[in-house]
Short mmCIF file of C-alpha atoms and ligand atoms in Angstrom, two decimals:
data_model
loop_
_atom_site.label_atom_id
_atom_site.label_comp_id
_atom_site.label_asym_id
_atom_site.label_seq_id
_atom_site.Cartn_x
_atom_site.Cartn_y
_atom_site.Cartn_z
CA UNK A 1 0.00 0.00 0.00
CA UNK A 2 1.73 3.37 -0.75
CA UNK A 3 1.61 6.40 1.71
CA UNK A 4 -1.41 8.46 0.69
CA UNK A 5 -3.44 5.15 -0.35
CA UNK A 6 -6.52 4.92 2.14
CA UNK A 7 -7.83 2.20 2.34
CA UNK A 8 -11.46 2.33 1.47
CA UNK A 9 -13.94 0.00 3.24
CA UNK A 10 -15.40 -2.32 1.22
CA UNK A 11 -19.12 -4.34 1.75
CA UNK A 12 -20.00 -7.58 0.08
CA UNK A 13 -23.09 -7.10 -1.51
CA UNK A 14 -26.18 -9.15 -0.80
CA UNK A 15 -26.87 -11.80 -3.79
CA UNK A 16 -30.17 -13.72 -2.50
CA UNK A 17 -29.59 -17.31 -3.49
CA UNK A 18 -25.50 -16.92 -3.89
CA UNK A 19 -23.85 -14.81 -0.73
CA UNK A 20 -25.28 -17.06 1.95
CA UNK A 21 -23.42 -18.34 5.43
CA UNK A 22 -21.61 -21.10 3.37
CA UNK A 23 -20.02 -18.97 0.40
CA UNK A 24 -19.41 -16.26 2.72
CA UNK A 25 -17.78 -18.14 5.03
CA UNK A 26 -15.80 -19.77 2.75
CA UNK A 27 -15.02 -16.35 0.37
CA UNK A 28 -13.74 -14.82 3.51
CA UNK A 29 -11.48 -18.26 4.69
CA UNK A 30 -9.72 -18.00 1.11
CA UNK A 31 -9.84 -14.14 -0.01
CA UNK A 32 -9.05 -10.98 1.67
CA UNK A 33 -10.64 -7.48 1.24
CA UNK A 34 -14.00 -7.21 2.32
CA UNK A 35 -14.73 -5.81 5.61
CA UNK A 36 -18.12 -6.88 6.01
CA UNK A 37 -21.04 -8.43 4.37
CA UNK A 38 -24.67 -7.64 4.00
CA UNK A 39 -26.64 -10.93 4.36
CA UNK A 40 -29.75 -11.08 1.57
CA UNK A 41 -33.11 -10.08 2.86
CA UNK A 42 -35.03 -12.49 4.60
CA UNK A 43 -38.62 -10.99 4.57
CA UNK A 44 -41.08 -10.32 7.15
CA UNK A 45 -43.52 -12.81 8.07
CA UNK A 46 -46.28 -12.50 10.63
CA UNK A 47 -45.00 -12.52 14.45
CA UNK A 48 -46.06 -16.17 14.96
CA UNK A 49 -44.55 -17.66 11.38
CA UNK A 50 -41.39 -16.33 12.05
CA UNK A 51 -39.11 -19.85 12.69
CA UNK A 52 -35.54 -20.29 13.37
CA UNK A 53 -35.30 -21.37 10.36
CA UNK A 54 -35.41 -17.75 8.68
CA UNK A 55 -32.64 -16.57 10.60
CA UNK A 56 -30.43 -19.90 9.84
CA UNK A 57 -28.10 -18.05 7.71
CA UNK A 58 -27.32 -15.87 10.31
CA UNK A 59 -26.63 -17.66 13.82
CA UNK A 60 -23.68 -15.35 14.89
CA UNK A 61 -21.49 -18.92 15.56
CA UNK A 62 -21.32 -19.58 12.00
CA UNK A 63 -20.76 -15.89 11.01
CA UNK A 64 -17.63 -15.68 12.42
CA UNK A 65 -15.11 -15.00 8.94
CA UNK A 66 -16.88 -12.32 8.05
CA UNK A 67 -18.80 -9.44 9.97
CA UNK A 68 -22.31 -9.56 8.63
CA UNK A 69 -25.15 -7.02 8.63
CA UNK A 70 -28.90 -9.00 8.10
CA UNK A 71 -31.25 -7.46 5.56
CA UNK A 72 -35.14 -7.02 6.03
CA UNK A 73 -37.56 -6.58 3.48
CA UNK A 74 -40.82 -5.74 4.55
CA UNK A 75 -43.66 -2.75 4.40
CA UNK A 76 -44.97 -3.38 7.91
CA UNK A 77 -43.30 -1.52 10.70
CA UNK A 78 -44.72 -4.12 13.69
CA UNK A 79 -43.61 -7.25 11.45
CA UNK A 80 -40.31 -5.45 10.42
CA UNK A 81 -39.59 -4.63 14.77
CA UNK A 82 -40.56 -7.90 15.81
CA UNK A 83 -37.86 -9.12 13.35
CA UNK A 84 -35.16 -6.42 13.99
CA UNK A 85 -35.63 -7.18 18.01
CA UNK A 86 -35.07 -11.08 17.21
CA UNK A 87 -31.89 -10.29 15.32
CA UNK A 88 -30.91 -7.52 17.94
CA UNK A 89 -31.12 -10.20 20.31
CA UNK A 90 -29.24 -12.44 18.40
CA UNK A 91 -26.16 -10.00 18.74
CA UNK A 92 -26.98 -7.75 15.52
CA UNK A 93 -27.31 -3.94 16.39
CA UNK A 94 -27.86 -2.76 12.80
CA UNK A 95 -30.00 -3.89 10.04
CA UNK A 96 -30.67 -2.94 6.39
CA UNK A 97 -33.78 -1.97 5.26
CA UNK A 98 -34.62 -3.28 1.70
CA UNK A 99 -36.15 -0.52 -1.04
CA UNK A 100 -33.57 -2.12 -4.09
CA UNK A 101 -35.65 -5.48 -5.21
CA UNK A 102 -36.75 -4.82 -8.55
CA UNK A 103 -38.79 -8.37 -9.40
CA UNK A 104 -42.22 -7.07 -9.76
CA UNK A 105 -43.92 -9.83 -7.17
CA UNK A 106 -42.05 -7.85 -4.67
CA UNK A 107 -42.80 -4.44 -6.24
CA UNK A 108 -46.03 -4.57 -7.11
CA UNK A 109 -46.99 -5.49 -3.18
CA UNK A 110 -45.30 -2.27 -2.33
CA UNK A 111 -42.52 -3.52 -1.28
CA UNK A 112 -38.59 -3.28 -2.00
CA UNK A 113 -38.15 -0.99 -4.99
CA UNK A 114 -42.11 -0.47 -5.23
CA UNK A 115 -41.74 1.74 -2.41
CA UNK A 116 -39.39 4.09 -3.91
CA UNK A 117 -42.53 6.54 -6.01
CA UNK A 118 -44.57 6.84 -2.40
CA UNK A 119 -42.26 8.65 -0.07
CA UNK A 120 -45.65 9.20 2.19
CA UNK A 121 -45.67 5.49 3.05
CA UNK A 122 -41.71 5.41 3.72
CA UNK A 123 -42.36 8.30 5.93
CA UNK A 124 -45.17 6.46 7.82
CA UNK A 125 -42.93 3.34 7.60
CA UNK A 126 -39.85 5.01 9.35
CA UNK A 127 -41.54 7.11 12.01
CA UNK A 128 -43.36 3.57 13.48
CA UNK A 129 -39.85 1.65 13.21
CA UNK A 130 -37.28 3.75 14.18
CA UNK A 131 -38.35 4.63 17.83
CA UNK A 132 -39.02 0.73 18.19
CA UNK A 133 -35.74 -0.75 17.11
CA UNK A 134 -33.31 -1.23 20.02
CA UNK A 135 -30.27 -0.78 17.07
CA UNK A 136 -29.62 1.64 14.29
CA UNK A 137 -31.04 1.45 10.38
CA UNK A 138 -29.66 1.47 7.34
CA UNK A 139 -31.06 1.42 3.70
CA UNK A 140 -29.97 -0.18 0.31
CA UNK A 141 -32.10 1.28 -2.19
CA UNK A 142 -32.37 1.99 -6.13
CA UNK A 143 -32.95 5.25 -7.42
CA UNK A 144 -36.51 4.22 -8.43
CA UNK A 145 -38.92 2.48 -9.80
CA UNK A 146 -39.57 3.93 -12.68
CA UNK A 147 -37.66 6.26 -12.99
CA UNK A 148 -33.98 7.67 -11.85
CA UNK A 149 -35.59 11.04 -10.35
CA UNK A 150 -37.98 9.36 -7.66
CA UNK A 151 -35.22 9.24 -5.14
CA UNK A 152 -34.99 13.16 -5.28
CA UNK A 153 -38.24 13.06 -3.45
CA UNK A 154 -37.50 10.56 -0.96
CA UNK A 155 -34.02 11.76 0.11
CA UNK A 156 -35.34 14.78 2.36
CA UNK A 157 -38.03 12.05 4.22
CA UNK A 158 -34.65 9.91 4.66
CA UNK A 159 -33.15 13.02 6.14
CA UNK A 160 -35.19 13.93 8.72
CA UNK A 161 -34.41 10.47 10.31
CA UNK A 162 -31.19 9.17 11.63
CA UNK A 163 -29.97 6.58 9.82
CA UNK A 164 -26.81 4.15 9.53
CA UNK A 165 -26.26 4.84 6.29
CA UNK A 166 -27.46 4.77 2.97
CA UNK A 167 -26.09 2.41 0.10
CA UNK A 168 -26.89 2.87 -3.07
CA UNK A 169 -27.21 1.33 -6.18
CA UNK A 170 -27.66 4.26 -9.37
CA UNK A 171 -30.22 2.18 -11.78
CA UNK A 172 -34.03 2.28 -11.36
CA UNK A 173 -35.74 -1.12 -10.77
CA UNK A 174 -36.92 -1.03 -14.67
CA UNK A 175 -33.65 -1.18 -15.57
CA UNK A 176 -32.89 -4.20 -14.01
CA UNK A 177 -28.91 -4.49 -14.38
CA UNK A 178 -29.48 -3.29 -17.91
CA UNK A 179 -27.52 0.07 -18.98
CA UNK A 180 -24.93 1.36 -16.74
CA UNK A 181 -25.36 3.00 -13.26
CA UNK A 182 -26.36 6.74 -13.68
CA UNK A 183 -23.54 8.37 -12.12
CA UNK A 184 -24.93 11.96 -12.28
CA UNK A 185 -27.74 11.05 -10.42
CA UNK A 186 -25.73 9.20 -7.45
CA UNK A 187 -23.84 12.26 -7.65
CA UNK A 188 -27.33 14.40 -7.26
CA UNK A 189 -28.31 12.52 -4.17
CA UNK A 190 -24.99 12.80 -2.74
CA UNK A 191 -25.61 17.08 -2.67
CA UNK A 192 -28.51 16.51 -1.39
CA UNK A 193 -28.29 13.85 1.36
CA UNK A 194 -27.06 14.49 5.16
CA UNK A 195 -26.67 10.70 5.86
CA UNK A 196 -23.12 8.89 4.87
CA UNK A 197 -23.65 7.20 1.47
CA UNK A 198 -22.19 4.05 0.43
CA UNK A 199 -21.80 3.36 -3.11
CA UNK A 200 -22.68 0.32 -4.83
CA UNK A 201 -22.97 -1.09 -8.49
CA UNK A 202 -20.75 -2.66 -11.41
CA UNK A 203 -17.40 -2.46 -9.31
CA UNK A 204 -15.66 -4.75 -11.88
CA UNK A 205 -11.96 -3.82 -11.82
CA UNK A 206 -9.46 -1.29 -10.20
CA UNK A 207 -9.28 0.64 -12.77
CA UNK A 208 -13.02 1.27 -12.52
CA UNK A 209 -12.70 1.41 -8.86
CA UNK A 210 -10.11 4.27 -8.99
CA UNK A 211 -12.02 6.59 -11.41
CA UNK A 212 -15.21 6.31 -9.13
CA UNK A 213 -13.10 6.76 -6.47
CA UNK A 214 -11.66 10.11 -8.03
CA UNK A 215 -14.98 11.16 -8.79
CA UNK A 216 -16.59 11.25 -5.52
CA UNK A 217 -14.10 11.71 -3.15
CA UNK A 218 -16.51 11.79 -0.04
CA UNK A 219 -17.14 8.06 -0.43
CA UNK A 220 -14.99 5.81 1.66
CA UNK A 221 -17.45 2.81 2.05
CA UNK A 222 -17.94 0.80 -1.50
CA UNK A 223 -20.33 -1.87 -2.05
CA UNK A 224 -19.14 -4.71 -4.46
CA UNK A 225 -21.71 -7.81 -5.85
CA UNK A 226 -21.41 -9.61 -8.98
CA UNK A 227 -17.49 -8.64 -9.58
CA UNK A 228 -16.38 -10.28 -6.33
CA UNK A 229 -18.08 -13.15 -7.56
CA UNK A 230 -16.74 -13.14 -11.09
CA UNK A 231 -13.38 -12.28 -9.56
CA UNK A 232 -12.53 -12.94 -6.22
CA UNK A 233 -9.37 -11.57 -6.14
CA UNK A 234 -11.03 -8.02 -6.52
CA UNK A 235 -11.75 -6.77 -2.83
CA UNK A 236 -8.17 -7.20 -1.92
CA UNK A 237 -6.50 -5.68 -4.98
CA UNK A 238 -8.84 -2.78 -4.15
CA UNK A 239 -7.96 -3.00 -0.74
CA UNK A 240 -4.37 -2.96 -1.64
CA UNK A 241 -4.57 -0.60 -4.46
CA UNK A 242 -2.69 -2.79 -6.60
CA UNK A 243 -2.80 -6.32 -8.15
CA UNK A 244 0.35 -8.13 -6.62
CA UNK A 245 -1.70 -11.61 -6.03
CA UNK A 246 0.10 -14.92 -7.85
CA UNK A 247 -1.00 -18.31 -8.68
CA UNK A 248 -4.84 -17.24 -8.73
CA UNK A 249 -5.59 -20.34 -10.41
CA UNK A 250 -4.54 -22.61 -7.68
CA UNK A 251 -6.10 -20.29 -5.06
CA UNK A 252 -9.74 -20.24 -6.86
CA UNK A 253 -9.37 -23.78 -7.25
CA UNK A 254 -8.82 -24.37 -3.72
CA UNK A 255 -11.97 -21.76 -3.28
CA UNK A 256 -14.22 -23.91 -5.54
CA UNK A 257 -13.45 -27.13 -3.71
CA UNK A 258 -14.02 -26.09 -0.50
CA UNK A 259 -17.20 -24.48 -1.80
CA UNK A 260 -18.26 -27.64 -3.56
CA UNK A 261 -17.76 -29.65 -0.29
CA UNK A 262 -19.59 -27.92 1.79
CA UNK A 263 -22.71 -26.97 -0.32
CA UNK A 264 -22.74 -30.98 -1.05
CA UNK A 265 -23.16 -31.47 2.71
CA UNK A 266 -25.44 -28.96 3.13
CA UNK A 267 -27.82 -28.97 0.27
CA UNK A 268 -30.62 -32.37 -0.44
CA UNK A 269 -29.67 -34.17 -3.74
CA UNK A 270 -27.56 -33.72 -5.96
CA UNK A 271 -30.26 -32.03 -8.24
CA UNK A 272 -30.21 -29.71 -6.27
CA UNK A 273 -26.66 -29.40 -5.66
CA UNK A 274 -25.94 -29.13 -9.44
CA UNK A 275 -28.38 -26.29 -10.22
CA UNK A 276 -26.97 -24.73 -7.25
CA UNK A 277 -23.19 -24.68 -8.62
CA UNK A 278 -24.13 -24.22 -12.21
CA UNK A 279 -25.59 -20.97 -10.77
CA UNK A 280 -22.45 -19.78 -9.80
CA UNK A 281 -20.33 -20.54 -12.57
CA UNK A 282 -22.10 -18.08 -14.40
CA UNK A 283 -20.07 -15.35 -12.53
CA UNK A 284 -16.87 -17.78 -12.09
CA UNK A 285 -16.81 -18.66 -15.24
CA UNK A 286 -16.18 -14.64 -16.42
CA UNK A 287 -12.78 -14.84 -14.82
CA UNK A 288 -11.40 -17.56 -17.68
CA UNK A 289 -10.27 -16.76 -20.72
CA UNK A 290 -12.82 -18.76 -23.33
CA UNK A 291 -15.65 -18.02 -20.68
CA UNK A 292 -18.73 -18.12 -23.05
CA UNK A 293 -17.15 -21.54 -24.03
CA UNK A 294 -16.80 -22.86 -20.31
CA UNK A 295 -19.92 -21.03 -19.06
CA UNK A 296 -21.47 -22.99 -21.98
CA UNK A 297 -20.49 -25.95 -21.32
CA UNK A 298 -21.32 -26.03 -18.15
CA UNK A 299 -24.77 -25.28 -18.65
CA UNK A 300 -25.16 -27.44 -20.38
CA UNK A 301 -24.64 -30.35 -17.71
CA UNK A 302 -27.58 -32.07 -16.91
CA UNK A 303 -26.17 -34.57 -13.91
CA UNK A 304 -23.96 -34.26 -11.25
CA UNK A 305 -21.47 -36.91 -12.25
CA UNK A 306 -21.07 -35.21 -16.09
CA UNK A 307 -20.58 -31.86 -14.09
CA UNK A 308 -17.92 -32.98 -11.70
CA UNK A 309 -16.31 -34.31 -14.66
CA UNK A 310 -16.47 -31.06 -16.91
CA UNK A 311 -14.91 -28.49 -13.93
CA UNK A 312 -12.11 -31.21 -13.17
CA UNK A 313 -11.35 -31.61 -17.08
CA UNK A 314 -11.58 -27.65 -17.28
CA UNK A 315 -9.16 -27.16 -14.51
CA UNK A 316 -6.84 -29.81 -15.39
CA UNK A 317 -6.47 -29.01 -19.20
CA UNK A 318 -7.64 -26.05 -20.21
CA UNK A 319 -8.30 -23.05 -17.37
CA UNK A 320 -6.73 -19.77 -17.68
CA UNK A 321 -7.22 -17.16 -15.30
CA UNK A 322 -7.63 -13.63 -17.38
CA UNK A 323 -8.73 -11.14 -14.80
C1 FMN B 401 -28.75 -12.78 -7.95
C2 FMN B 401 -28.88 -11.47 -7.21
C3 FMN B 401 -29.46 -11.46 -5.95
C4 FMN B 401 -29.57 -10.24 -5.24
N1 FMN B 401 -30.11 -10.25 -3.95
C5 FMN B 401 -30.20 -9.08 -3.27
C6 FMN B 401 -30.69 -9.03 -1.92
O1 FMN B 401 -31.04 -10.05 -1.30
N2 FMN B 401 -30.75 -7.81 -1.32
C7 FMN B 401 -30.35 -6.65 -1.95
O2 FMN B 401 -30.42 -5.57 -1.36
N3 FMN B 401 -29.84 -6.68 -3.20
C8 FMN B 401 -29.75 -7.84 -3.86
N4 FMN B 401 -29.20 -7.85 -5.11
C9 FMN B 401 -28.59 -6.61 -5.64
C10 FMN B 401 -27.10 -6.55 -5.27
O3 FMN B 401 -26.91 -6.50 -3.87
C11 FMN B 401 -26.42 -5.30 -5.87
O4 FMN B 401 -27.12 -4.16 -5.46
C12 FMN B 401 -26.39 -5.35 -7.39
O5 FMN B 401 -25.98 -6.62 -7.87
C13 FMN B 401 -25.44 -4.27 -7.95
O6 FMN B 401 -24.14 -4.42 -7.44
P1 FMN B 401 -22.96 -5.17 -8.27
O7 FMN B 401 -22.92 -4.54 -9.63
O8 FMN B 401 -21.72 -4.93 -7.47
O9 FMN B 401 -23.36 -6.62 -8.36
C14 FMN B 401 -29.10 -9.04 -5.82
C15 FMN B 401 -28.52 -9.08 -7.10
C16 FMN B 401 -28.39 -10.26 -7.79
C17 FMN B 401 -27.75 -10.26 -9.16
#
């Protein structure tokens, strides 16, 4: 690290179905970089539905690697308390609010994104919640729903509360991940906003990294997803400021195996097991030079004994780490 490099704090992104206990666990035994991770929402149920098993990814004994923050995503200030006291009491002091989901059977119930056009409702929403948490809040949130210039009316509700922070991620839920992050607009909110703001989407390189960086220089917290996946070398180059890491082949190798062990002991058939790891090669696979042909291939694996044998041929003949 040189002399007037400071290190900027860096958040693994939640990735519902991908950045649970096991691969964070796991990341964070074989990688470097991140500080912390936000877990993926678990959403509110009724007071007498909620089980253990909704907080199973996050029993602080198996959190341990890596500092976690747990998500809600909810409309309902008493369902959202009686699950932010639970979690309190399970040793977690802050939780994230959800208003970034874009997939309309979340949105069009009002909730996740689909709050982002009625700041009224968010208003109503934070003034129940806020005096009946025992911990602080935070909020991950989209620019809109529709479209990028909804958040312009929410920001001065957000202000009059105290809050964490505020992370967010510059596309409207209609985009989807299409198009690229509208970096005028995070840069709108961020004259407007009193809360701390932590930026988050398409952190794919350093290079990228350092020009967002340069850009808006009163961000130190960074939120990275899909490029720590694709490359999960990338938090501690970041970290670092540089790339000095060697043999990344061997290490992600090491990586996948662990991951594959311990997602076969957890996870019910290998059905299950397959779809599961297919999912993830289609980040993993980005970091290999021929990745349409790998990703591909993989894919296209219908059993678990054809798969096993497609990675080990892949890594024995053919992988070549291009990131
Ligand atoms: C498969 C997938 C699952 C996601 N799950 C969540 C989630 O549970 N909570 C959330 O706030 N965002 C979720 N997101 C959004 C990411 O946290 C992040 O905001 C988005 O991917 C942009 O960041 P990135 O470009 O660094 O990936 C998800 C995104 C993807 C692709």
């Amino acid at each position: 690290m040189t002399a007037d490099h400071q290190a900027p704090r860096l958040i693994l992104a939640p990735l519902k179905g991908f950045t649970d206990v096991i691969f964070r666990d796991t990341f964070a035994q074989h990688f470097d970089g991140f500080d912390s991770a936000m877990a993926p929402f678990i959403a509110t149920v009724a007071a007498d539905r909620l089980t253990d098993k909704h907080v199973r990814d996050l029993l602080p004994n198996q959190n341990t690697r890596m500092p976690i923050e747990p998500q809600i995503l909810g409309n309902t200030a008493e369902d959202f308390v009686f699950l932010a006291r639970r979690l309190f009491d399970m040793g977690y002091p802050d939780v994230n609010w959800n208003l970034g989901c874009p997939f309309r059977p979340v949105t069009k119930k009002r909730r996740g994104s689909g709050l982002l056009p009625f700041p009224e409702q968010v208003d109503a929403f934070l003034s129940k919640t806020l005096p009946a948490i025992p911990g602080r809040l935070s909020i991950k949130m989209r620019l809109g729903r529709n479209t990028p210039d909804e958040i312009l009316r929410l920001l001065p509700v957000l202000d009059r509360y105290p809050l964490k922070e505020i992370t967010i991620h510059p596309r409207t839920a209609r985009q989807m991940y299409t198009g690229s992050p509208d970096l005028e607009m995070f840069q709108a909110c961020l004259d407007q906003i009193r809360h701390q703001v932590v930026y988050n989407g398409d952190i794919t390189h350093l290079q990228g990294f350092h020009t967002l960086a340069a850009r808006f220089p009163s961000v130190d917290s960074w939120m990275i997803g899909r490029g720590a996946l694709s490359n999960p070398f990338l938090p501690a180059i970041i970290k670092k400021g540089r790339d000095g890491v060697t043999g990344k082949l061997e290490k992600f190798k090491a990586f996948y195996e662990d991951l594959f062990f311990r997602y076969q002991e957890r996870l019910c058939g290998p059905g299950h097991l397959l779809n599961h790891l297919k999912g993830f090669w289609t980040y993993f696979a980005g970091a290999f030079e021929n990745s349409e042909d790998i990703g591909k291939r993989i894919h296209r694996t219908f059993t678990l004994p054809r798969y096993i044998e497609t990675i080990s041929r892949f890594f024995a003949e053919e992988a070549n780490w291009r990131k």
